[in-house]
């Protein structure tokens, strides 16, 4: 059954979900960056806020109806206090330091009848885990003694995959630091304040020192888990974190956290209602993700028909088919990014603009550049480098249109090289020559307003001459992730410099820079280039950068390609701006619904 087909006799919170499904499912945040190795994550913001709202309503007593016949929470707390006092008297537990009374200023809202405010330490104990003894280590081989780490704690439970274990000798040394299936865990270092329960198969296993266990009786376990997971509780834990080099939540501060306690019978009703509503959220989340996946597949299939068009007539026909549904296809940031990449692929394969047989062939242009470069070498203005191998037929990325040719970037540029790192005392935050790092390349442009750095002018001109950049140079990061972020040096400064993670291309004929920039943005070369380094930090060597093969159109066609790409990219940017405005509206609507409900 779909979320919007629930029974008509729903509760107010269920109505809040079903009547505003479009807002909850449309409020989406997306993070993305260009280049190989970039991450694209979707956050279903509206559904996340809805889950938070459900827990917040639960902790405030607004989720289920109160029943006057329920035993009040005050009596429950009195009974717990008597039991604790008896256990202290019998020596079974230690007497705790008295907790301060809850002041009126600490109570942020009025409680329903039958509820009571209490500090966690009034009805629970909090005990820490234990680090491994010195000289002992975890093992991967399964034993009878699992060691539960913070990294194992996922989504309110413990992930059984990838558990590490203790030997019997190690476990004997920390045998008292275990956690029960009846307890809850709370993370106290690294990730702060995450609450979860222990699967039955991990009952009695050892607990890391970066988490603590919450031990309690007479309180509904799932209610406490839900309530401690609410924003109301999380806010307290975050505020109580010690501001140390490695922030840590002290156990006594957990004990002092306050929580509204409902009657025990109502705790059970709250748990049932939260589970029911979270199941609705799960259903809505699955439907939203399925819809997004289907949309992504549709866009990919249709855009692939453009790239795979065999001729101009087929391309025009395929484009017409897509343009009819433009408003429904390109409605996400990812789909617009896909459209941008398709435009670039069409551009650099000769399918975006018409060829003109009257254009001077690219081979003539390449011959002229070769002569110019040879003359510059003869004059000593550039160094002669070790020649790169000729381009074989197998290396050509596609069948070239009439008038096109192929070349390596090194053949049409001055010496291709990367930057370098000056001594720390040569840097300045405000004056000198602008110095680029990888993070200064954003959205395929130079973003020097982000963490700008400058280097001493004299050092730049005497010691860093090899890596001086000029307006119009094309730069690319060669250390990732992500790899292959591209930009053209702007004319906001007459000279620039860069570090060794950036390579730059300065064409012999500067007029080629915009087409080189366009080709590199298409990222076709990344599919064929051999990377060095590890999977976590891939690198492109200088030699491989020099060796990049460029399919070269006639010069006049290059101008037409660049102009058309600029025109279409401007349209894509307009679409993105409109989408961003709409998404902001959806996010604000989701926040407004939450605020109104509370």
Coordinates of C-alpha atoms in Angstrom, one line a residue:
X1 CA 0.0 0.0 0.0
X2 CA 1.4 3.4 -0.9
X3 CA 1.9 6.1 1.7
X4 CA -0.9 8.3 0.2
X5 CA -3.5 5.5 0.4
X6 CA -3.7 5.2 4.2
X7 CA -7.0 5.0 5.9
X8 CA -9.0 8.2 6.3
X9 CA -9.3 7.9 10.1
X10 CA -5.6 8.7 10.5
X11 CA -4.1 10.6 13.4
X12 CA -3.0 14.3 13.1
X13 CA 0.6 13.3 12.6
X14 CA -0.3 10.8 10.0
X15 CA -2.3 13.5 8.2
X16 CA 0.8 15.7 8.4
X17 CA 2.7 13.0 6.6
X18 CA 0.2 12.1 3.9
X19 CA -1.2 15.6 3.2
X20 CA 2.3 17.0 2.6
X21 CA 4.0 14.1 0.8
X22 CA 5.1 16.3 -2.0
X23 CA 7.0 18.5 0.4
X24 CA 8.6 15.7 2.4
X25 CA 9.7 13.8 -0.7
X26 CA 10.8 16.9 -2.7
X27 CA 13.0 18.5 -0.1
X28 CA 16.3 17.1 -1.2
X29 CA 19.9 18.2 -0.7
X30 CA 22.6 17.1 -3.1
X31 CA 26.3 17.5 -2.9
X32 CA 28.5 17.0 -6.0
X33 CA 31.8 18.1 -7.4
X34 CA 33.3 17.7 -10.9
X35 CA 36.1 15.3 -11.8
X36 CA 37.0 11.6 -11.4
X37 CA 36.6 10.4 -7.8
X38 CA 34.0 13.0 -6.9
X39 CA 31.2 12.1 -4.6
X40 CA 27.5 12.6 -5.3
X41 CA 25.4 12.1 -2.2
X42 CA 21.7 12.7 -1.9
X43 CA 20.1 13.7 1.4
X44 CA 16.4 13.2 1.6
X45 CA 16.1 16.3 3.8
X46 CA 12.4 16.4 4.1
X47 CA 12.1 12.7 5.2
X48 CA 15.0 13.3 7.6
X49 CA 13.2 16.2 9.1
X50 CA 10.0 14.2 9.3
X51 CA 11.7 11.4 11.3
X52 CA 13.1 14.1 13.7
X53 CA 9.7 15.6 14.0
X54 CA 8.1 12.3 15.0
X55 CA 10.7 11.8 17.8
X56 CA 10.3 15.4 18.9
X57 CA 6.5 15.1 19.1
X58 CA 7.0 11.8 21.1
X59 CA 9.3 13.3 23.6
X60 CA 6.9 16.3 24.1
X61 CA 3.9 14.1 24.7
X62 CA 2.1 15.2 21.5
X63 CA 2.2 11.9 19.6
X64 CA -0.4 9.8 21.4
X65 CA -3.4 10.6 23.5
X66 CA -3.0 10.7 27.3
X67 CA -5.1 8.3 29.5
X68 CA -6.1 9.7 32.9
X69 CA -6.2 6.1 34.2
X70 CA -2.5 5.6 33.6
X71 CA -0.3 5.4 36.7
X72 CA 1.5 8.8 36.8
X73 CA 5.3 8.9 36.0
X74 CA 6.0 10.4 39.5
X75 CA 4.9 7.1 41.1
X76 CA 7.1 5.1 38.7
X77 CA 10.1 7.3 39.6
X78 CA 9.4 6.9 43.3
X79 CA 9.3 3.1 42.9
X80 CA 12.6 3.2 40.9
X81 CA 14.2 5.4 43.6
X82 CA 13.2 3.0 46.4
X83 CA 14.6 0.0 44.4
X84 CA 17.9 1.9 43.9
X85 CA 18.2 2.7 47.5
X86 CA 17.6 -0.9 48.5
X87 CA 20.3 -2.1 46.0
X88 CA 22.7 0.5 47.5
X89 CA 21.9 -0.7 51.0
X90 CA 22.6 -4.3 49.9
X91 CA 25.9 -3.2 48.3
X92 CA 24.8 -4.3 44.8
X93 CA 25.3 -0.9 43.3
X94 CA 27.4 2.1 44.4
X95 CA 25.7 5.2 45.9
X96 CA 25.8 8.0 43.3
X97 CA 26.6 11.6 44.0
X98 CA 23.3 13.4 44.4
X99 CA 22.1 15.1 41.2
X100 CA 21.0 18.7 41.3
X101 CA 17.3 19.5 41.2
X102 CA 15.9 20.5 37.8
X103 CA 15.3 24.2 37.7
X104 CA 12.4 25.9 35.9
X105 CA 14.9 27.4 33.4
X106 CA 15.9 23.9 32.3
X107 CA 12.3 23.0 31.4
X108 CA 11.8 24.1 27.8
X109 CA 8.1 23.2 27.5
X110 CA 5.0 22.2 29.6
X111 CA 4.4 18.5 30.2
X112 CA 1.1 16.7 29.8
X113 CA -0.7 15.5 32.8
X114 CA 0.9 12.4 34.4
X115 CA 4.3 13.2 33.0
X116 CA 7.4 14.2 35.1
X117 CA 10.8 15.7 34.5
X118 CA 13.8 13.6 35.6
X119 CA 17.5 13.4 35.1
X120 CA 18.8 10.3 33.5
X121 CA 20.8 9.4 36.6
X122 CA 17.5 9.1 38.6
X123 CA 16.4 6.0 36.8
X124 CA 19.5 4.7 35.1
X125 CA 23.2 4.0 35.5
X126 CA 25.8 5.0 33.0
X127 CA 29.0 2.9 32.8
X128 CA 31.9 3.2 30.5
X129 CA 33.6 0.6 28.3
X130 CA 37.2 -0.3 28.4
X131 CA 40.2 0.1 26.0
X132 CA 42.4 -2.8 25.2
X133 CA 45.1 -3.5 27.7
X134 CA 48.6 -2.4 26.6
X135 CA 50.2 -5.0 24.4
X136 CA 46.9 -6.6 23.4
X137 CA 45.1 -6.3 20.1
X138 CA 41.9 -7.3 18.3
X139 CA 41.8 -10.3 16.0
X140 CA 39.6 -10.9 13.0
X141 CA 39.1 -14.6 13.7
X142 CA 35.7 -15.2 15.4
X143 CA 35.9 -16.1 19.1
X144 CA 33.3 -16.1 21.9
X145 CA 34.3 -12.5 22.8
X146 CA 33.3 -9.8 20.4
X147 CA 34.6 -6.3 21.0
X148 CA 32.0 -3.7 20.0
X149 CA 33.6 -0.5 18.6
X150 CA 31.9 2.8 17.7
X151 CA 32.5 1.9 14.0
X152 CA 30.3 -1.1 14.5
X153 CA 27.4 1.0 15.8
X154 CA 25.1 1.8 12.9
X155 CA 21.6 3.0 12.6
X156 CA 20.6 2.5 16.3
X157 CA 22.1 -1.0 16.5
X158 CA 25.3 -2.9 15.9
X159 CA 26.5 -4.0 12.4
X160 CA 27.5 -7.7 12.7
X161 CA 29.6 -7.5 9.6
X162 CA 33.3 -6.7 10.2
X163 CA 33.3 -7.3 14.0
X164 CA 36.6 -7.7 15.7
X165 CA 37.2 -10.2 18.6
X166 CA 39.2 -10.7 21.7
X167 CA 41.3 -13.7 22.7
X168 CA 40.3 -15.4 26.0
X169 CA 43.4 -14.0 27.7
X170 CA 42.5 -10.4 26.6
X171 CA 38.9 -10.8 27.6
X172 CA 39.8 -12.0 31.1
X173 CA 41.6 -8.6 31.7
X174 CA 38.5 -6.6 30.8
X175 CA 35.8 -9.1 31.6
X176 CA 33.7 -6.7 33.7
X177 CA 33.3 -4.1 30.9
X178 CA 30.5 -5.8 29.0
X179 CA 27.1 -4.7 27.7
X180 CA 23.8 -6.5 28.0
X181 CA 21.0 -6.9 25.4
X182 CA 18.8 -5.1 27.9
X183 CA 21.1 -2.0 28.0
X184 CA 21.5 0.8 25.5
X185 CA 24.8 2.2 24.2
X186 CA 25.7 5.8 23.8
X187 CA 28.8 7.0 21.9
X188 CA 31.0 9.4 23.8
X189 CA 34.0 10.0 21.6
X190 CA 34.4 10.7 17.9
X191 CA 30.7 10.5 17.1
X192 CA 28.9 12.0 20.1
X193 CA 25.5 11.0 21.5
X194 CA 24.5 8.2 19.1
X195 CA 22.0 5.8 20.9
X196 CA 21.5 2.2 20.1
X197 CA 20.5 -1.2 21.3
X198 CA 22.5 -4.5 21.4
X199 CA 21.4 -7.4 19.3
X200 CA 20.7 -10.6 21.2
X201 CA 23.7 -12.4 19.8
X202 CA 26.0 -9.8 21.3
X203 CA 24.6 -10.0 24.8
X204 CA 27.4 -9.9 27.3
X205 CA 30.1 -8.8 24.8
X206 CA 32.8 -6.2 25.6
X207 CA 32.4 -2.5 24.9
X208 CA 34.9 0.1 23.6
X209 CA 36.0 2.9 25.9
X210 CA 34.6 5.3 23.3
X211 CA 31.1 4.3 24.2
X212 CA 29.1 3.8 27.5
X213 CA 26.2 1.6 28.5
X214 CA 23.0 2.9 30.0
X215 CA 21.6 0.4 32.5
X216 CA 18.0 0.7 33.7
X217 CA 14.9 -1.1 35.0
X218 CA 11.2 -0.3 35.0
X219 CA 11.5 1.9 31.9
X220 CA 10.4 0.8 28.5
X221 CA 13.7 0.2 26.6
X222 CA 12.5 1.2 23.2
X223 CA 10.9 4.3 24.5
X224 CA 14.1 5.4 26.2
X225 CA 16.1 4.6 23.0
X226 CA 13.6 6.7 20.9
X227 CA 13.6 9.6 23.4
X228 CA 17.4 9.7 23.8
X229 CA 17.6 9.8 20.0
X230 CA 15.5 12.9 19.7
X231 CA 16.9 16.3 18.9
X232 CA 15.9 17.5 22.4
X233 CA 18.3 14.9 23.9
X234 CA 21.0 15.1 21.3
X235 CA 21.2 18.9 21.8
X236 CA 21.9 18.3 25.5
X237 CA 24.7 15.8 24.8
X238 CA 26.4 18.0 22.2
X239 CA 26.3 21.0 24.6
X240 CA 27.8 18.8 27.4
X241 CA 30.8 17.7 25.3
X242 CA 34.2 18.7 26.8
X243 CA 36.0 21.0 24.4
X244 CA 39.2 19.1 24.4
X245 CA 41.6 18.2 21.5
X246 CA 39.4 15.1 21.1
X247 CA 35.9 16.1 22.4
X248 CA 34.5 13.5 24.8
X249 CA 31.2 13.2 26.5
X250 CA 31.8 12.7 30.3
X251 CA 29.7 10.0 32.0
X252 CA 28.5 12.3 34.8
X253 CA 27.2 14.8 32.2
X254 CA 25.1 12.0 30.6
X255 CA 23.6 11.3 34.0
X256 CA 22.7 14.9 34.4
X257 CA 20.7 15.1 31.1
X258 CA 17.0 15.7 31.6
X259 CA 14.1 13.9 29.9
X260 CA 10.3 14.1 30.2
X261 CA 9.0 10.8 31.6
X262 CA 5.6 9.6 30.5
X263 CA 3.5 7.0 32.4
X264 CA 4.8 3.5 31.7
X265 CA 1.6 2.6 29.8
X266 CA 2.0 5.6 27.6
X267 CA 5.6 4.7 27.0
X268 CA 4.3 1.5 25.4
X269 CA 1.8 3.4 23.2
X270 CA 4.5 5.9 22.1
X271 CA 6.8 3.1 21.0
X272 CA 4.1 1.5 19.0
X273 CA 3.1 4.8 17.3
X274 CA 6.7 5.8 16.6
X275 CA 7.3 2.4 15.0
X276 CA 4.2 2.7 12.9
X277 CA 5.1 6.2 11.7
X278 CA 8.8 5.3 11.0
X279 CA 7.5 2.5 8.8
X280 CA 5.5 5.2 6.9
X281 CA 8.8 7.2 6.6
X282 CA 10.6 4.0 5.3
X283 CA 7.9 3.6 2.7
X284 CA 8.0 7.2 1.6
X285 CA 11.8 7.0 1.5
X286 CA 11.8 3.9 -0.7
X287 CA 9.2 5.4 -3.1
X288 CA 11.3 8.6 -3.3
X289 CA 14.5 6.8 -4.0
X290 CA 12.8 4.5 -6.5
X291 CA 11.4 7.6 -8.3
X292 CA 14.8 9.3 -8.4
X293 CA 16.5 6.1 -9.6
X294 CA 13.9 5.7 -12.4
X295 CA 14.3 9.3 -13.4
X296 CA 18.1 9.0 -13.5
X297 CA 17.9 5.9 -15.7
X298 CA 15.5 7.6 -18.1
X299 CA 17.7 10.6 -18.4
X300 CA 20.8 8.5 -19.0
X301 CA 19.2 6.4 -21.7
X302 CA 17.8 9.4 -23.6
X303 CA 21.1 11.3 -23.4
X304 CA 23.0 8.3 -24.5
X305 CA 20.9 8.3 -27.7
X306 CA 22.4 11.7 -28.4
X307 CA 26.0 10.7 -27.9
X308 CA 25.5 7.5 -30.0
X309 CA 23.8 9.3 -32.9
X310 CA 25.5 8.2 -36.2
X311 CA 24.9 11.4 -38.1
X312 CA 23.5 15.0 -37.9
X313 CA 20.0 13.9 -39.0
X314 CA 19.8 11.2 -36.3
X315 CA 21.1 13.6 -33.7
X316 CA 18.5 16.2 -34.7
X317 CA 15.7 13.6 -34.5
X318 CA 16.9 12.4 -31.0
X319 CA 17.2 15.9 -29.8
X320 CA 13.7 16.7 -30.9
X321 CA 12.4 13.7 -28.9
X322 CA 14.2 14.9 -25.8
X323 CA 13.3 18.6 -26.1
X324 CA 9.6 17.9 -26.1
X325 CA 10.0 16.6 -22.5
X326 CA 12.7 19.0 -21.4
X327 CA 10.8 20.4 -18.4
X328 CA 10.1 16.9 -16.9
X329 CA 13.5 15.4 -17.7
X330 CA 15.9 18.0 -16.3
X331 CA 14.4 18.5 -12.9
X332 CA 17.4 17.5 -10.7
X333 CA 20.9 18.8 -10.3
X334 CA 22.3 15.4 -11.4
X335 CA 20.2 15.4 -14.6
X336 CA 21.4 18.9 -15.5
X337 CA 25.0 17.8 -14.8
X338 CA 24.4 14.8 -17.1
X339 CA 23.1 17.2 -19.8
X340 CA 26.2 19.3 -19.4
X341 CA 28.5 16.3 -19.9
X342 CA 26.4 15.2 -22.9
X343 CA 26.9 18.6 -24.5
X344 CA 30.6 18.4 -24.0
X345 CA 30.8 14.9 -25.4
X346 CA 28.9 16.0 -28.5
X347 CA 31.1 19.0 -28.8
X348 CA 34.5 17.2 -28.7
X349 CA 33.3 14.4 -31.0
X350 CA 32.3 16.8 -33.8
X351 CA 28.5 16.3 -33.4
X352 CA 27.5 19.6 -31.8
X353 CA 28.0 22.0 -34.7
X354 CA 28.2 21.4 -38.5
X355 CA 31.4 20.9 -40.3
X356 CA 32.3 23.3 -43.1
X357 CA 34.4 21.8 -45.9
X358 CA 35.8 25.3 -46.6
X359 CA 37.5 25.4 -43.2
X360 CA 41.3 25.1 -43.1
X361 CA 41.9 21.5 -42.1
X362 CA 43.4 20.9 -38.6
X363 CA 46.5 19.2 -40.1
X364 CA 47.5 22.6 -41.6
X365 CA 47.1 24.3 -38.2
X366 CA 49.2 21.5 -36.6
X367 CA 51.9 21.9 -39.1
X368 CA 52.0 25.7 -38.5
X369 CA 52.2 25.2 -34.7
X370 CA 55.0 22.6 -35.1
X371 CA 57.0 25.1 -37.1
X372 CA 56.5 27.8 -34.5
X373 CA 57.5 25.5 -31.7
X374 CA 60.6 24.4 -33.6
X375 CA 61.6 28.0 -34.1
X376 CA 61.1 28.8 -30.4
X377 CA 63.3 25.9 -29.4
X378 CA 65.9 27.1 -31.9
X379 CA 65.8 30.6 -30.3
X380 CA 66.2 29.0 -26.9
X381 CA 62.9 30.4 -25.7
X382 CA 61.7 26.9 -24.7
X383 CA 63.5 23.7 -23.9
X384 CA 63.5 20.7 -26.2
X385 CA 61.9 17.8 -24.4
X386 CA 62.1 14.1 -25.0
X387 CA 59.7 13.4 -27.9
X388 CA 56.6 11.5 -27.2
X389 CA 55.6 8.4 -29.3
X390 CA 53.5 8.9 -32.4
X391 CA 49.7 8.4 -31.9
X392 CA 48.7 5.0 -33.2
X393 CA 45.4 4.2 -34.8
X394 CA 44.2 2.3 -31.7
X395 CA 44.8 5.4 -29.6
X396 CA 42.5 7.6 -31.6
X397 CA 39.4 8.0 -29.4
X398 CA 36.8 7.9 -32.2
X399 CA 36.4 8.2 -36.0
X400 CA 37.4 11.7 -36.7
X401 CA 35.1 14.0 -38.8
X402 CA 36.4 15.4 -42.1
X403 CA 39.0 18.1 -41.5
X404 CA 39.9 16.9 -38.0
X405 CA 43.3 15.5 -36.8
X406 CA 44.8 14.3 -33.5
X407 CA 47.7 15.6 -31.5
X408 CA 49.2 15.3 -28.1
X409 CA 48.9 18.4 -25.8
X410 CA 52.6 18.5 -25.5
X411 CA 53.0 19.0 -29.2
X412 CA 50.9 22.2 -29.3
X413 CA 51.9 23.7 -25.9
X414 CA 54.9 25.3 -24.3
X415 CA 56.6 23.0 -21.8
X416 CA 53.8 21.1 -19.8
X417 CA 54.7 21.0 -16.2
X418 CA 53.3 21.3 -12.7
X419 CA 53.9 23.8 -9.9
X420 CA 56.0 23.6 -6.8
X421 CA 55.8 24.5 -3.1
X422 CA 57.7 27.5 -1.7
X423 CA 59.0 27.7 1.9
X424 CA 56.4 28.7 4.5
X425 CA 58.0 32.1 5.1
X426 CA 57.4 33.1 1.5
X427 CA 53.6 33.0 2.0
X428 CA 51.3 35.9 2.8
X429 CA 47.5 36.1 3.2
X430 CA 47.0 39.4 1.6
X431 CA 49.7 40.5 -0.8
X432 CA 52.1 39.2 -3.4
X433 CA 51.4 36.8 -6.3
X434 CA 48.3 34.6 -6.1
X435 CA 49.2 31.0 -5.4
X436 CA 46.7 28.3 -6.4
X437 CA 45.9 25.0 -4.7
X438 CA 43.5 22.3 -5.8
X439 CA 40.7 23.7 -3.7
X440 CA 40.9 26.9 -5.7
X441 CA 39.4 25.1 -8.7
X442 CA 35.6 24.9 -8.2
X443 CA 32.9 24.4 -10.7
X444 CA 35.5 24.3 -13.5
X445 CA 36.6 27.9 -12.6
X446 CA 39.3 29.5 -10.5
X447 CA 37.7 30.3 -7.1
X448 CA 40.5 32.4 -5.5
X449 CA 38.2 33.9 -2.9
X450 CA 38.2 30.6 -1.1
X451 CA 41.2 30.4 1.3
X452 CA 43.5 32.7 -0.9
X453 CA 47.2 32.6 -0.5
X454 CA 50.0 34.8 -1.9
X455 CA 53.7 34.3 -2.3
X456 CA 56.5 36.8 -2.2
X457 CA 56.9 38.5 -5.6
X458 CA 60.7 38.3 -5.6
X459 CA 60.7 34.6 -4.7
X460 CA 58.1 34.0 -7.4
X461 CA 60.2 35.6 -10.1
X462 CA 63.6 34.2 -9.1
X463 CA 62.8 30.7 -7.7
X464 CA 59.5 29.7 -9.2
X465 CA 59.9 30.7 -12.8
X466 CA 59.1 27.2 -14.0
X467 CA 55.5 27.5 -12.6
X468 CA 54.6 31.0 -13.4
X469 CA 51.0 31.2 -14.8
X470 CA 49.5 33.8 -17.0
X471 CA 45.9 34.7 -17.9
X472 CA 44.6 32.2 -20.4
X473 CA 46.6 29.2 -19.2
X474 CA 44.6 26.0 -18.8
X475 CA 45.1 24.3 -15.4
X476 CA 44.1 20.9 -14.2
X477 CA 44.6 19.1 -10.8
X478 CA 46.6 15.9 -11.1
X479 CA 46.2 14.7 -7.5
X480 CA 42.8 13.5 -6.4
X481 CA 40.1 12.8 -5.6
X482 CA 38.6 14.2 -7.6
X483 CA 40.9 14.2 -10.6
X484 CA 40.5 16.3 -13.6
X485 CA 39.1 19.6 -12.3
X486 CA 39.8 22.2 -15.0
X487 CA 39.9 26.0 -15.2
X488 CA 41.3 28.9 -17.2
X489 CA 43.5 31.4 -15.4
X490 CA 41.5 34.7 -15.3
X491 CA 43.0 38.1 -15.9
X492 CA 42.3 39.4 -12.4
X493 CA 46.1 39.2 -11.7
X494 CA 48.9 39.6 -14.3
X495 CA 50.8 36.6 -13.0
X496 CA 49.9 33.5 -10.8
X497 CA 51.7 30.5 -9.4
X498 CA 50.5 27.0 -8.3
X499 CA 51.6 24.0 -6.3
X500 CA 52.7 20.6 -7.5
X501 CA 49.2 19.1 -7.5
X502 CA 48.3 21.3 -10.5
X503 CA 49.6 21.0 -14.1
X504 CA 49.1 23.7 -16.7
X505 CA 48.9 23.9 -20.5
X506 CA 49.9 27.0 -22.4
X507 CA 49.2 26.6 -26.1
X508 CA 51.7 27.9 -28.6
X509 CA 48.8 29.7 -30.2
X510 CA 46.8 31.1 -27.3
X511 CA 43.6 31.1 -29.3
X512 CA 43.5 27.3 -28.8
X513 CA 43.1 27.6 -25.0
X514 CA 39.3 27.7 -25.0
X515 CA 39.0 24.5 -27.0
X516 CA 41.6 22.7 -24.9
X517 CA 39.6 23.8 -21.8
X518 CA 36.4 22.5 -23.4
X519 CA 38.0 19.1 -24.3
X520 CA 39.5 18.6 -20.9
X521 CA 36.2 19.5 -19.2
X522 CA 34.6 16.6 -21.1
X523 CA 36.9 14.3 -19.2
X524 CA 37.2 11.8 -22.1
X525 CA 40.9 11.5 -21.6
X526 CA 40.4 10.2 -18.0
X527 CA 39.0 6.9 -19.4
X528 CA 42.2 6.2 -21.3
X529 CA 44.9 7.6 -19.1
X530 CA 46.9 5.4 -16.8
X531 CA 46.9 6.6 -13.2
X532 CA 49.6 6.3 -10.6
X533 CA 49.2 6.2 -6.8
X534 CA 46.7 4.4 -4.7
X535 CA 42.9 4.1 -5.1
X536 CA 42.4 6.6 -2.3
X537 CA 44.7 9.2 -3.9
X538 CA 45.1 8.7 -7.6
X539 CA 47.6 10.8 -9.5
X540 CA 48.3 11.7 -13.1
X541 CA 52.0 12.0 -13.9
X542 CA 53.5 14.9 -15.8
X543 CA 54.4 12.6 -18.6
X544 CA 50.8 11.3 -18.9
X545 CA 49.6 14.9 -18.8
X546 CA 51.9 15.8 -21.7
X547 CA 50.7 12.7 -23.6
X548 CA 47.0 13.5 -23.5
X549 CA 45.5 13.0 -27.0
X550 CA 43.5 15.9 -28.3
X551 CA 41.1 15.4 -31.2
X552 CA 41.6 18.7 -33.1
X553 CA 38.9 20.4 -35.2
X554 CA 39.7 23.1 -37.7
X555 CA 40.3 26.4 -36.0
X556 CA 37.1 28.0 -37.2
X557 CA 35.1 24.9 -36.1
X558 CA 36.8 25.2 -32.7
X559 CA 35.3 28.8 -32.4
X560 CA 31.8 27.5 -33.4
X561 CA 32.1 24.6 -30.9
X562 CA 33.2 26.9 -28.0
X563 CA 30.5 29.4 -28.8
X564 CA 27.7 26.8 -28.9
X565 CA 29.0 25.1 -25.7
X566 CA 29.0 28.5 -23.9
X567 CA 25.5 29.1 -25.1
X568 CA 24.1 25.8 -23.9
X569 CA 26.0 25.8 -20.6
X570 CA 24.4 29.2 -19.9
X571 CA 21.0 27.6 -20.4
X572 CA 22.0 24.7 -18.1
X573 CA 23.2 27.2 -15.4
X574 CA 19.8 29.0 -15.7
X575 CA 18.1 25.6 -15.1
X576 CA 20.3 25.0 -12.1
X577 CA 19.5 28.4 -10.6
X578 CA 15.8 27.8 -11.0
X579 CA 16.2 24.3 -9.5
X580 CA 18.2 25.7 -6.6
X581 CA 15.5 28.3 -5.9
X582 CA 12.8 25.6 -6.0
X583 CA 14.8 23.3 -3.8
X584 CA 15.4 26.1 -1.3
X585 CA 11.6 26.7 -1.2
X586 CA 11.0 23.0 -0.6
X587 CA 13.5 22.9 2.2
X588 CA 12.0 26.0 3.8
X589 CA 8.5 24.5 3.5
X590 CA 9.7 21.3 5.3
X591 CA 11.2 23.4 8.1
X592 CA 8.1 25.4 8.3
X593 CA 5.9 22.3 8.7
X594 CA 8.1 21.0 11.5
X595 CA 8.0 24.4 13.3
X596 CA 4.3 24.6 13.0
X597 CA 3.8 21.0 14.3
X598 CA 5.9 21.7 17.4

